[in-house]
Amino acid sequence: MTPPDMDFVKLPKTDLHVHLEGTLEPEMLFRLARRNRVPLPWRDPENLHEACKFRDLAGFLAIYYKGCEVLVTGEDFYDLTRAYLERAAADGVVHTEIFFNPQVFRGRGTPLAAIMEGVLSAIRDMRDRISCLYMGTVMRTRPVEEALQALEELAPWYSEIAAFGMGGAERGNPPLHFRRYFDACRERGFRTCVHAGEEGPADYVREALSLPVDRIDHGNAAAEDPALLRILAERRIPLTMCPISNLRLKVVPDLAAHPLKRMLEQRLCVTVNSDDPAYFLGYASDNWAAVCRALRLTRAEILQLALNGVEASFLSDERKAALRQEVIAALPAPPDRDPARRGI
Ligand code: ADE
Ligand code: ZN
């Protein structure tokens, strides 16, 4: 098949930037609200859907944190995680790295152990169907001391945590405020990533590069800074980009204006991811289909993007090598060059 009508569900994909809380589908949200007797400002899933016409990141986050209130028991966290993993596996995601922020649920009466066991046991139960790494994350709008405390509180689960990140409302909250947090993550041996250049300026991406950070989440604003693009390409720092999220949060006016293709041409390690798929109406393959169509990506670019996802992951070199082969086998040379081989 040629790129415009490729079936992206069949492409073995990674999803390296997805917030577990952002996979809460409206039907589950309302079911959990009833189960836990949590009042909601929306009448029904349709009414929530109408509220999901976001003006910006802050507008989205207000709804996202409201939605988090329905998650109360360990079973809720298990159900949420399992539902996302089942959906991602059916969508052709072969490896996912999920952010989850226990800070959001602090002080609400649910023990951290119940929350973490809910999430981690779903990951374990789904291990045969989809590979998944857990990433802790913290809010950049809270004091750095709170982030350090959150890091300490997760100590009993360190062996099941791959990385730590940072998200939340970006403008006015530069990465450098969290140097102590990123240093502490590194001292404990974790991989790290930071949301930067989503709504914030290119300078926030530059700042992030002065921290011990392995990956930049989003990084769109770097497109405006040629010198920064060269650094990102040379250091091969991955950007986990989220095209449909960027469209819904008005980071780009339309997908044709998305910087992903230009960055790919400049040899950056850009990847395609879903961010908060339940709220943005786009899981992994939807993001691939939308961005490939809007930017008219070639088969070679699609292959490079899929391989970038493997390279940017926090998997071992051995697992990366196996996944790379899986991607190459699914996206062979075009039929006219090698008619004997079947691809997507
Ligand atoms: N948390 C969940 N989604 C986010 C996003 N798109 N940007 C920053 N923080 C987030
Ligand atoms: Zn994000």
mmCIF file of C-alpha atoms and ligand atoms in Angstrom:
data_model
loop_
_atom_site.group_PDB
_atom_site.id
_atom_site.type_symbol
_atom_site.label_atom_id
_atom_site.label_comp_id
_atom_site.label_asym_id
_atom_site.label_seq_id
_atom_site.Cartn_x
_atom_site.Cartn_y
_atom_site.Cartn_z
ATOM 1 C CA MET A 1 0.000 0.000 0.000
ATOM 2 C CA THR A 2 1.113 3.568 -0.608
ATOM 3 C CA PRO A 3 1.313 6.047 2.288
ATOM 4 C CA PRO A 4 -2.077 7.824 1.875
ATOM 5 C CA ASP A 5 -4.066 4.614 2.320
ATOM 6 C CA MET A 6 -1.714 2.677 4.554
ATOM 7 C CA ASP A 7 -3.333 0.831 7.430
ATOM 8 C CA PHE A 8 -1.435 2.263 10.394
ATOM 9 C CA VAL A 9 -3.021 -0.184 12.816
ATOM 10 C CA LYS A 10 -0.842 -2.835 11.158
ATOM 11 C CA LEU A 11 2.356 -0.837 11.621
ATOM 12 C CA PRO A 12 4.261 -2.045 14.730
ATOM 13 C CA LYS A 13 4.393 1.220 16.655
ATOM 14 C CA THR A 14 5.670 2.722 19.861
ATOM 15 C CA ASP A 15 3.712 5.218 21.978
ATOM 16 C CA LEU A 16 6.320 6.882 24.190
ATOM 17 C CA HIS A 17 4.350 9.876 25.395
ATOM 18 C CA VAL A 18 0.961 9.021 26.803
ATOM 19 C CA HIS A 19 -0.491 10.114 30.150
ATOM 20 C CA LEU A 20 -2.434 7.304 31.790
ATOM 21 C CA GLU A 21 -4.901 9.837 33.227
ATOM 22 C CA GLY A 22 -5.449 11.097 29.671
ATOM 23 C CA THR A 23 -6.650 7.668 28.511
ATOM 24 C CA LEU A 24 -9.777 7.905 30.692
ATOM 25 C CA GLU A 25 -12.591 7.488 28.166
ATOM 26 C CA PRO A 26 -15.855 9.386 28.952
ATOM 27 C CA GLU A 27 -17.837 6.144 29.427
ATOM 28 C CA MET A 28 -15.376 4.853 32.029
ATOM 29 C CA LEU A 29 -15.194 8.301 33.631
ATOM 30 C CA PHE A 30 -18.961 8.325 34.187
ATOM 31 C CA ARG A 31 -19.012 4.680 35.320
ATOM 32 C CA LEU A 32 -16.312 5.357 37.949
ATOM 33 C CA ALA A 33 -18.062 8.578 39.052
ATOM 34 C CA ARG A 34 -21.200 6.520 39.754
ATOM 35 C CA ARG A 35 -19.210 3.715 41.441
ATOM 36 C CA ASN A 36 -17.410 6.192 43.724
ATOM 37 C CA ARG A 37 -20.252 8.726 44.103
ATOM 38 C CA VAL A 38 -18.155 11.577 42.720
ATOM 39 C CA PRO A 39 -20.157 14.608 41.483
ATOM 40 C CA LEU A 40 -19.280 15.864 37.985
ATOM 41 C CA PRO A 41 -19.898 19.194 36.244
ATOM 42 C CA TRP A 42 -21.036 17.349 33.057
ATOM 43 C CA ARG A 43 -24.462 15.714 32.571
ATOM 44 C CA ASP A 44 -23.275 12.763 30.490
ATOM 45 C CA PRO A 45 -20.430 11.636 28.177
ATOM 46 C CA GLU A 46 -21.887 13.685 25.314
ATOM 47 C CA ASN A 47 -21.888 16.815 27.467
ATOM 48 C CA LEU A 48 -18.255 16.125 28.463
ATOM 49 C CA HIS A 49 -17.402 15.672 24.803
ATOM 50 C CA GLU A 50 -18.838 19.133 24.078
ATOM 51 C CA ALA A 51 -16.691 20.591 26.872
ATOM 52 C CA CYS A 52 -13.595 19.131 25.184
ATOM 53 C CA LYS A 53 -13.225 21.951 22.660
ATOM 54 C CA PHE A 54 -10.073 23.345 24.179
ATOM 55 C CA ARG A 55 -8.704 26.840 23.760
ATOM 56 C CA ASP A 56 -5.265 26.002 25.162
ATOM 57 C CA LEU A 57 -3.271 23.730 27.481
ATOM 58 C CA ALA A 58 -4.612 25.366 30.672
ATOM 59 C CA GLY A 59 -8.219 24.852 29.534
ATOM 60 C CA PHE A 60 -7.513 21.204 28.828
ATOM 61 C CA LEU A 61 -5.699 20.602 32.128
ATOM 62 C CA ALA A 62 -8.666 21.964 34.132
ATOM 63 C CA ILE A 63 -10.908 19.262 32.626
ATOM 64 C CA TYR A 64 -8.211 16.587 32.840
ATOM 65 C CA TYR A 65 -7.679 17.147 36.594
ATOM 66 C CA LYS A 66 -11.461 17.193 37.150
ATOM 67 C CA GLY A 67 -11.651 13.833 35.378
ATOM 68 C CA CYS A 68 -8.927 12.470 37.691
ATOM 69 C CA GLU A 69 -11.287 12.911 40.661
ATOM 70 C CA VAL A 70 -13.277 9.807 39.682
ATOM 71 C CA LEU A 71 -10.194 7.588 40.162
ATOM 72 C CA VAL A 72 -10.369 6.480 43.774
ATOM 73 C CA THR A 73 -9.732 2.796 44.489
ATOM 74 C CA GLY A 74 -6.861 0.530 43.472
ATOM 75 C CA GLU A 75 -9.352 -1.281 41.235
ATOM 76 C CA ASP A 76 -10.072 1.992 39.357
ATOM 77 C CA PHE A 77 -6.374 2.414 38.573
ATOM 78 C CA TYR A 78 -6.148 -1.225 37.489
ATOM 79 C CA ASP A 79 -9.186 -0.869 35.194
ATOM 80 C CA LEU A 80 -7.886 2.347 33.643
ATOM 81 C CA THR A 81 -4.424 0.929 32.953
ATOM 82 C CA ARG A 82 -5.744 -2.350 31.611
ATOM 83 C CA ALA A 83 -8.272 -0.621 29.319
ATOM 84 C CA TYR A 84 -5.550 1.572 27.815
ATOM 85 C CA LEU A 85 -3.171 -1.350 27.307
ATOM 86 C CA GLU A 86 -5.861 -3.489 25.658
ATOM 87 C CA ARG A 87 -6.779 -0.644 23.354
ATOM 88 C CA ALA A 88 -3.159 0.154 22.502
ATOM 89 C CA ALA A 89 -2.398 -3.510 21.745
ATOM 90 C CA ALA A 90 -5.444 -3.686 19.424
ATOM 91 C CA ASP A 91 -4.168 -0.485 17.781
ATOM 92 C CA GLY A 92 -0.858 -2.128 16.859
ATOM 93 C CA VAL A 93 1.256 -0.494 19.574
ATOM 94 C CA VAL A 94 3.998 -2.990 20.380
ATOM 95 C CA HIS A 95 5.703 -0.916 23.066
ATOM 96 C CA THR A 96 4.347 1.936 25.173
ATOM 97 C CA GLU A 97 5.839 4.169 27.872
ATOM 98 C CA ILE A 98 3.152 5.667 30.089
ATOM 99 C CA PHE A 99 3.338 8.686 32.343
ATOM 100 C CA PHE A 100 1.414 8.561 35.575
ATOM 101 C CA ASN A 101 1.448 11.224 38.286
ATOM 102 C CA PRO A 102 0.538 9.967 41.793
ATOM 103 C CA GLN A 103 0.975 13.580 43.056
ATOM 104 C CA VAL A 104 -2.476 14.333 41.614
ATOM 105 C CA PHE A 105 -4.103 11.758 43.929
ATOM 106 C CA ARG A 106 -2.279 12.700 47.127
ATOM 107 C CA GLY A 107 -4.309 13.543 50.212
ATOM 108 C CA ARG A 108 -7.513 12.049 48.817
ATOM 109 C CA GLY A 109 -7.505 9.072 51.150
ATOM 110 C CA THR A 110 -6.340 6.343 48.762
ATOM 111 C CA PRO A 111 -3.039 4.803 49.911
ATOM 112 C CA LEU A 112 -0.217 5.251 47.394
ATOM 113 C CA ALA A 113 0.387 1.485 47.553
ATOM 114 C CA ALA A 114 -3.161 0.765 46.317
ATOM 115 C CA ILE A 115 -2.732 3.218 43.431
ATOM 116 C CA MET A 116 0.695 1.924 42.383
ATOM 117 C CA GLU A 117 -0.265 -1.739 42.707
ATOM 118 C CA GLY A 118 -3.371 -1.062 40.591
ATOM 119 C CA VAL A 119 -1.305 0.449 37.769
ATOM 120 C CA LEU A 120 1.663 -1.922 37.968
ATOM 121 C CA SER A 121 -0.368 -5.117 38.256
ATOM 122 C CA ALA A 122 -2.286 -4.226 35.074
ATOM 123 C CA ILE A 123 1.053 -3.684 33.297
ATOM 124 C CA ARG A 124 2.231 -7.099 34.574
ATOM 125 C CA ASP A 125 -1.026 -8.837 33.587
ATOM 126 C CA MET A 126 -0.782 -7.458 30.041
ATOM 127 C CA ARG A 127 2.928 -8.251 29.601
ATOM 128 C CA ASP A 128 2.290 -11.044 27.081
ATOM 129 C CA ARG A 129 0.205 -8.771 24.860
ATOM 130 C CA ILE A 130 2.044 -5.445 24.997
ATOM 131 C CA SER A 131 5.370 -4.228 26.304
ATOM 132 C CA CYS A 132 4.970 -1.278 28.682
ATOM 133 C CA LEU A 133 7.309 0.832 30.799
ATOM 134 C CA TYR A 134 6.054 2.999 33.637
ATOM 135 C CA MET A 135 7.275 6.597 33.968
ATOM 136 C CA GLY A 136 6.598 8.717 37.022
ATOM 137 C CA THR A 137 5.922 12.386 36.393
ATOM 138 C CA VAL A 138 5.440 15.556 38.434
ATOM 139 C CA MET A 139 3.696 18.902 38.000
ATOM 140 C CA ARG A 140 5.879 21.883 37.105
ATOM 141 C CA THR A 141 3.321 24.230 38.713
ATOM 142 C CA ARG A 142 4.052 22.796 42.182
ATOM 143 C CA PRO A 143 7.225 23.527 44.215
ATOM 144 C CA VAL A 144 10.322 21.476 43.393
ATOM 145 C CA GLU A 145 10.337 20.205 47.004
ATOM 146 C CA GLU A 146 7.043 18.442 46.290
ATOM 147 C CA ALA A 147 8.557 16.762 43.241
ATOM 148 C CA LEU A 148 11.481 15.547 45.362
ATOM 149 C CA GLN A 149 9.054 14.203 47.940
ATOM 150 C CA ALA A 150 7.042 12.410 45.234
ATOM 151 C CA LEU A 151 10.270 10.823 43.991
ATOM 152 C CA GLU A 152 11.086 9.587 47.512
ATOM 153 C CA GLU A 153 7.586 8.247 48.109
ATOM 154 C CA LEU A 154 7.880 6.028 45.032
ATOM 155 C CA ALA A 155 11.027 4.304 46.385
ATOM 156 C CA PRO A 156 9.253 0.959 47.073
ATOM 157 C CA TRP A 157 8.459 0.671 43.347
ATOM 158 C CA TYR A 158 11.759 1.850 41.859
ATOM 159 C CA SER A 159 12.470 -1.572 40.339
ATOM 160 C CA GLU A 160 9.335 -1.208 38.185
ATOM 161 C CA ILE A 161 9.870 2.425 37.168
ATOM 162 C CA ALA A 162 11.879 3.217 34.031
ATOM 163 C CA ALA A 163 11.931 6.998 34.027
ATOM 164 C CA PHE A 164 10.698 10.256 35.491
ATOM 165 C CA GLY A 165 9.337 13.298 33.701
ATOM 166 C CA MET A 166 7.639 16.628 34.260
ATOM 167 C CA GLY A 167 4.474 18.142 32.763
ATOM 168 C CA GLY A 168 1.678 20.605 33.505
ATOM 169 C CA ALA A 169 1.061 24.215 32.465
ATOM 170 C CA GLU A 170 4.299 25.257 30.780
ATOM 171 C CA ARG A 171 4.360 29.049 30.362
ATOM 172 C CA GLY A 172 6.093 30.770 33.259
ATOM 173 C CA ASN A 173 7.375 27.431 34.605
ATOM 174 C CA PRO A 174 10.781 26.861 32.994
ATOM 175 C CA PRO A 175 12.607 23.516 33.242
ATOM 176 C CA LEU A 176 15.544 25.011 35.185
ATOM 177 C CA HIS A 177 13.349 25.477 38.271
ATOM 178 C CA PHE A 178 13.468 21.682 38.547
ATOM 179 C CA ARG A 179 17.223 21.095 38.316
ATOM 180 C CA ARG A 180 17.312 19.510 41.782
ATOM 181 C CA TYR A 181 14.566 17.087 40.802
ATOM 182 C CA PHE A 182 16.249 15.983 37.567
ATOM 183 C CA ASP A 183 19.604 15.637 39.341
ATOM 184 C CA ALA A 184 17.934 13.481 42.008
ATOM 185 C CA CYS A 185 16.287 11.288 39.331
ATOM 186 C CA ARG A 186 19.677 10.741 37.690
ATOM 187 C CA GLU A 187 21.413 10.003 41.030
ATOM 188 C CA ARG A 188 18.857 7.220 41.496
ATOM 189 C CA GLY A 189 19.681 5.827 38.050
ATOM 190 C CA PHE A 190 16.497 6.803 36.178
ATOM 191 C CA ARG A 191 16.069 7.901 32.593
ATOM 192 C CA THR A 192 14.453 11.340 32.364
ATOM 193 C CA CYS A 193 12.264 13.429 30.098
ATOM 194 C CA VAL A 194 10.651 16.842 30.285
ATOM 195 C CA HIS A 195 7.738 18.550 28.540
ATOM 196 C CA ALA A 196 9.251 21.602 26.823
ATOM 197 C CA GLY A 197 8.404 23.752 23.806
ATOM 198 C CA GLU A 198 4.736 22.713 23.691
ATOM 199 C CA GLU A 199 3.302 26.134 24.625
ATOM 200 C CA GLY A 200 6.586 27.448 25.986
ATOM 201 C CA PRO A 201 9.395 29.045 23.942
ATOM 202 C CA ALA A 202 12.433 27.484 22.241
ATOM 203 C CA ASP A 203 14.497 28.735 25.195
ATOM 204 C CA TYR A 204 12.741 26.200 27.435
ATOM 205 C CA VAL A 205 13.983 23.434 25.116
ATOM 206 C CA ARG A 206 17.504 24.913 25.331
ATOM 207 C CA GLU A 207 17.219 24.997 29.127
ATOM 208 C CA ALA A 208 16.061 21.396 29.159
ATOM 209 C CA LEU A 209 19.248 20.420 27.306
ATOM 210 C CA SER A 210 21.317 21.850 30.152
ATOM 211 C CA LEU A 211 19.618 19.379 32.519
ATOM 212 C CA PRO A 212 20.300 15.639 32.779
ATOM 213 C CA VAL A 213 17.437 14.856 30.384
ATOM 214 C CA ASP A 214 17.264 12.026 27.811
ATOM 215 C CA ARG A 215 14.174 13.080 25.883
ATOM 216 C CA ILE A 216 12.065 16.166 25.215
ATOM 217 C CA ASP A 217 8.289 15.755 25.251
ATOM 218 C CA HIS A 218 6.787 17.820 22.379
ATOM 219 C CA GLY A 219 9.647 20.252 21.558
ATOM 220 C CA ASN A 220 7.635 22.012 18.809
ATOM 221 C CA ALA A 221 9.076 25.459 19.576
ATOM 222 C CA ALA A 222 12.594 24.261 18.689
ATOM 223 C CA ALA A 223 11.501 24.503 15.037
ATOM 224 C CA GLU A 224 11.934 28.300 15.288
ATOM 225 C CA ASP A 225 15.600 28.065 16.316
ATOM 226 C CA PRO A 226 17.954 26.659 13.611
ATOM 227 C CA ALA A 227 20.948 26.469 15.980
ATOM 228 C CA LEU A 228 18.900 24.516 18.502
ATOM 229 C CA LEU A 229 17.708 22.147 15.773
ATOM 230 C CA ARG A 230 21.333 21.434 14.908
ATOM 231 C CA ILE A 231 22.111 20.619 18.553
ATOM 232 C CA LEU A 232 19.091 18.303 18.829
ATOM 233 C CA ALA A 233 20.138 16.530 15.615
ATOM 234 C CA GLU A 234 23.802 16.223 16.633
ATOM 235 C CA ARG A 235 23.030 14.974 20.145
ATOM 236 C CA ARG A 236 20.199 12.838 18.757
ATOM 237 C CA ILE A 237 17.902 13.926 21.599
ATOM 238 C CA PRO A 238 14.487 12.428 20.804
ATOM 239 C CA LEU A 239 11.372 14.600 20.626
ATOM 240 C CA THR A 240 8.173 12.753 21.516
ATOM 241 C CA MET A 241 5.740 14.737 19.373
ATOM 242 C CA CYS A 242 1.942 14.490 19.620
ATOM 243 C CA PRO A 243 0.318 15.853 16.446
ATOM 244 C CA ILE A 244 -3.382 15.499 17.339
ATOM 245 C CA SER A 245 -2.761 16.910 20.839
ATOM 246 C CA ASN A 246 -1.028 19.907 19.231
ATOM 247 C CA LEU A 247 -3.999 20.421 16.939
ATOM 248 C CA ARG A 248 -6.609 20.205 19.736
ATOM 249 C CA LEU A 249 -4.617 22.504 22.067
ATOM 250 C CA LYS A 250 -3.985 25.003 19.266
ATOM 251 C CA VAL A 251 -0.210 24.591 19.401
ATOM 252 C CA VAL A 252 -0.491 24.391 15.577
ATOM 253 C CA PRO A 253 -3.308 25.999 13.502
ATOM 254 C CA ASP A 254 -3.602 22.840 11.374
ATOM 255 C CA LEU A 255 -1.604 19.655 10.936
ATOM 256 C CA ALA A 256 -0.111 20.839 7.636
ATOM 257 C CA ALA A 257 1.774 23.428 9.740
ATOM 258 C CA HIS A 258 3.194 20.812 12.102
ATOM 259 C CA PRO A 259 7.031 20.937 12.287
ATOM 260 C CA LEU A 260 7.489 17.144 12.405
ATOM 261 C CA LYS A 261 8.370 16.685 8.720
ATOM 262 C CA ARG A 262 10.831 19.593 8.654
ATOM 263 C CA MET A 263 12.516 18.194 11.754
ATOM 264 C CA LEU A 264 12.667 14.729 10.223
ATOM 265 C CA GLU A 265 14.333 16.217 7.126
ATOM 266 C CA GLN A 266 16.881 17.855 9.416
ATOM 267 C CA ARG A 267 17.675 14.435 10.877
ATOM 268 C CA LEU A 268 16.133 14.920 14.316
ATOM 269 C CA CYS A 269 14.949 11.861 16.198
ATOM 270 C CA VAL A 270 11.259 12.840 16.109
ATOM 271 C CA THR A 271 8.571 10.330 17.089
ATOM 272 C CA VAL A 272 4.743 10.127 16.897
ATOM 273 C CA ASN A 273 2.734 9.696 20.127
ATOM 274 C CA SER A 274 -0.760 10.150 21.530
ATOM 275 C CA ASP A 275 -0.418 12.279 24.759
ATOM 276 C CA ASP A 276 -4.013 12.220 26.126
ATOM 277 C CA PRO A 277 -5.890 10.131 23.543
ATOM 278 C CA ALA A 278 -9.288 9.975 25.278
ATOM 279 C CA TYR A 279 -9.528 13.770 25.447
ATOM 280 C CA PHE A 280 -7.958 14.508 22.054
ATOM 281 C CA LEU A 281 -9.840 11.770 20.155
ATOM 282 C CA GLY A 282 -6.737 10.162 18.761
ATOM 283 C CA TYR A 283 -4.860 6.995 19.714
ATOM 284 C CA ALA A 284 -1.523 6.047 18.184
ATOM 285 C CA SER A 285 -2.645 4.943 14.705
ATOM 286 C CA ASP A 286 -4.960 7.984 14.428
ATOM 287 C CA ASN A 287 -1.951 10.217 15.051
ATOM 288 C CA TRP A 288 0.096 8.373 12.418
ATOM 289 C CA ALA A 289 -2.683 8.516 9.829
ATOM 290 C CA ALA A 290 -3.417 12.201 10.458
ATOM 291 C CA VAL A 291 0.169 13.413 10.361
ATOM 292 C CA CYS A 292 1.160 11.238 7.392
ATOM 293 C CA ARG A 293 -1.780 12.541 5.381
ATOM 294 C CA ALA A 294 -1.353 16.211 6.345
ATOM 295 C CA LEU A 295 2.412 16.269 5.785
ATOM 296 C CA ARG A 296 2.421 13.837 2.835
ATOM 297 C CA LEU A 297 5.070 11.681 4.434
ATOM 298 C CA THR A 298 6.835 9.231 2.140
ATOM 299 C CA ARG A 299 7.232 5.543 2.859
ATOM 300 C CA ALA A 300 10.913 6.162 3.702
ATOM 301 C CA GLU A 301 9.911 8.879 6.196
ATOM 302 C CA ILE A 302 7.313 6.604 7.771
ATOM 303 C CA LEU A 303 9.929 3.888 8.191
ATOM 304 C CA GLN A 304 12.354 6.406 9.718
ATOM 305 C CA LEU A 305 9.668 7.640 12.150
ATOM 306 C CA ALA A 306 8.852 4.097 13.252
ATOM 307 C CA LEU A 307 12.557 3.312 13.733
ATOM 308 C CA ASN A 308 12.973 6.577 15.661
ATOM 309 C CA GLY A 309 10.289 5.371 18.065
ATOM 310 C CA VAL A 310 12.317 2.267 18.782
ATOM 311 C CA GLU A 311 15.567 4.232 19.139
ATOM 312 C CA ALA A 312 13.963 6.816 21.462
ATOM 313 C CA SER A 313 12.446 4.211 23.772
ATOM 314 C CA PHE A 314 13.909 3.318 27.162
ATOM 315 C CA LEU A 315 14.174 -0.366 26.218
ATOM 316 C CA SER A 316 17.396 -2.384 26.370
ATOM 317 C CA ASP A 317 19.594 -2.501 23.253
ATOM 318 C CA GLU A 318 18.615 -6.128 22.779
ATOM 319 C CA ARG A 319 14.863 -5.372 22.806
ATOM 320 C CA LYS A 320 15.441 -2.409 20.508
ATOM 321 C CA ALA A 321 17.235 -4.627 17.979
ATOM 322 C CA ALA A 322 14.323 -7.101 17.968
ATOM 323 C CA LEU A 323 11.725 -4.341 17.556
ATOM 324 C CA ARG A 324 13.731 -2.720 14.764
ATOM 325 C CA GLN A 325 13.532 -6.005 12.827
ATOM 326 C CA GLU A 326 9.784 -6.164 13.447
ATOM 327 C CA VAL A 327 9.320 -2.668 12.001
ATOM 328 C CA ILE A 328 11.506 -3.368 8.964
ATOM 329 C CA ALA A 329 9.653 -6.624 8.266
ATOM 330 C CA ALA A 330 6.297 -4.806 8.346
ATOM 331 C CA LEU A 331 7.431 -1.957 6.090
ATOM 332 C CA PRO A 332 9.423 -3.620 3.312
ATOM 333 C CA ALA A 333 10.559 -1.939 0.114
ATOM 334 C CA PRO A 334 7.733 -0.712 -2.187
ATOM 335 C CA PRO A 335 6.067 -3.519 -4.229
ATOM 336 C CA ASP A 336 7.518 -2.403 -7.574
ATOM 337 C CA ARG A 337 11.041 -2.871 -6.171
ATOM 338 C CA ASP A 338 10.355 -6.176 -4.466
ATOM 339 C CA PRO A 339 6.998 -7.656 -5.482
ATOM 340 C CA ALA A 340 7.548 -10.875 -3.556
ATOM 341 C CA ARG A 341 7.369 -9.142 -0.172
ATOM 342 C CA ARG A 342 4.124 -8.267 1.549
ATOM 343 C CA GLY A 343 3.786 -5.197 3.715
ATOM 344 C CA ILE A 344 1.148 -2.947 5.197
HETATM 345 N N1 ADE B 1 -0.284 16.562 31.225
HETATM 346 C C1 ADE B 1 -1.132 15.822 30.486
HETATM 347 N N2 ADE B 1 -1.113 16.227 29.212
HETATM 348 C C2 ADE B 1 -0.231 17.246 29.136
HETATM 349 C C3 ADE B 1 0.231 18.079 28.087
HETATM 350 N N3 ADE B 1 -0.213 17.960 26.825
HETATM 351 N N4 ADE B 1 1.137 19.034 28.388
HETATM 352 C C4 ADE B 1 1.583 19.179 29.638
HETATM 353 N N5 ADE B 1 1.188 18.415 30.646
HETATM 354 C C5 ADE B 1 0.280 17.460 30.413
HETATM 355 ZN ZN ZN B 2 2.236 15.135 27.573
#
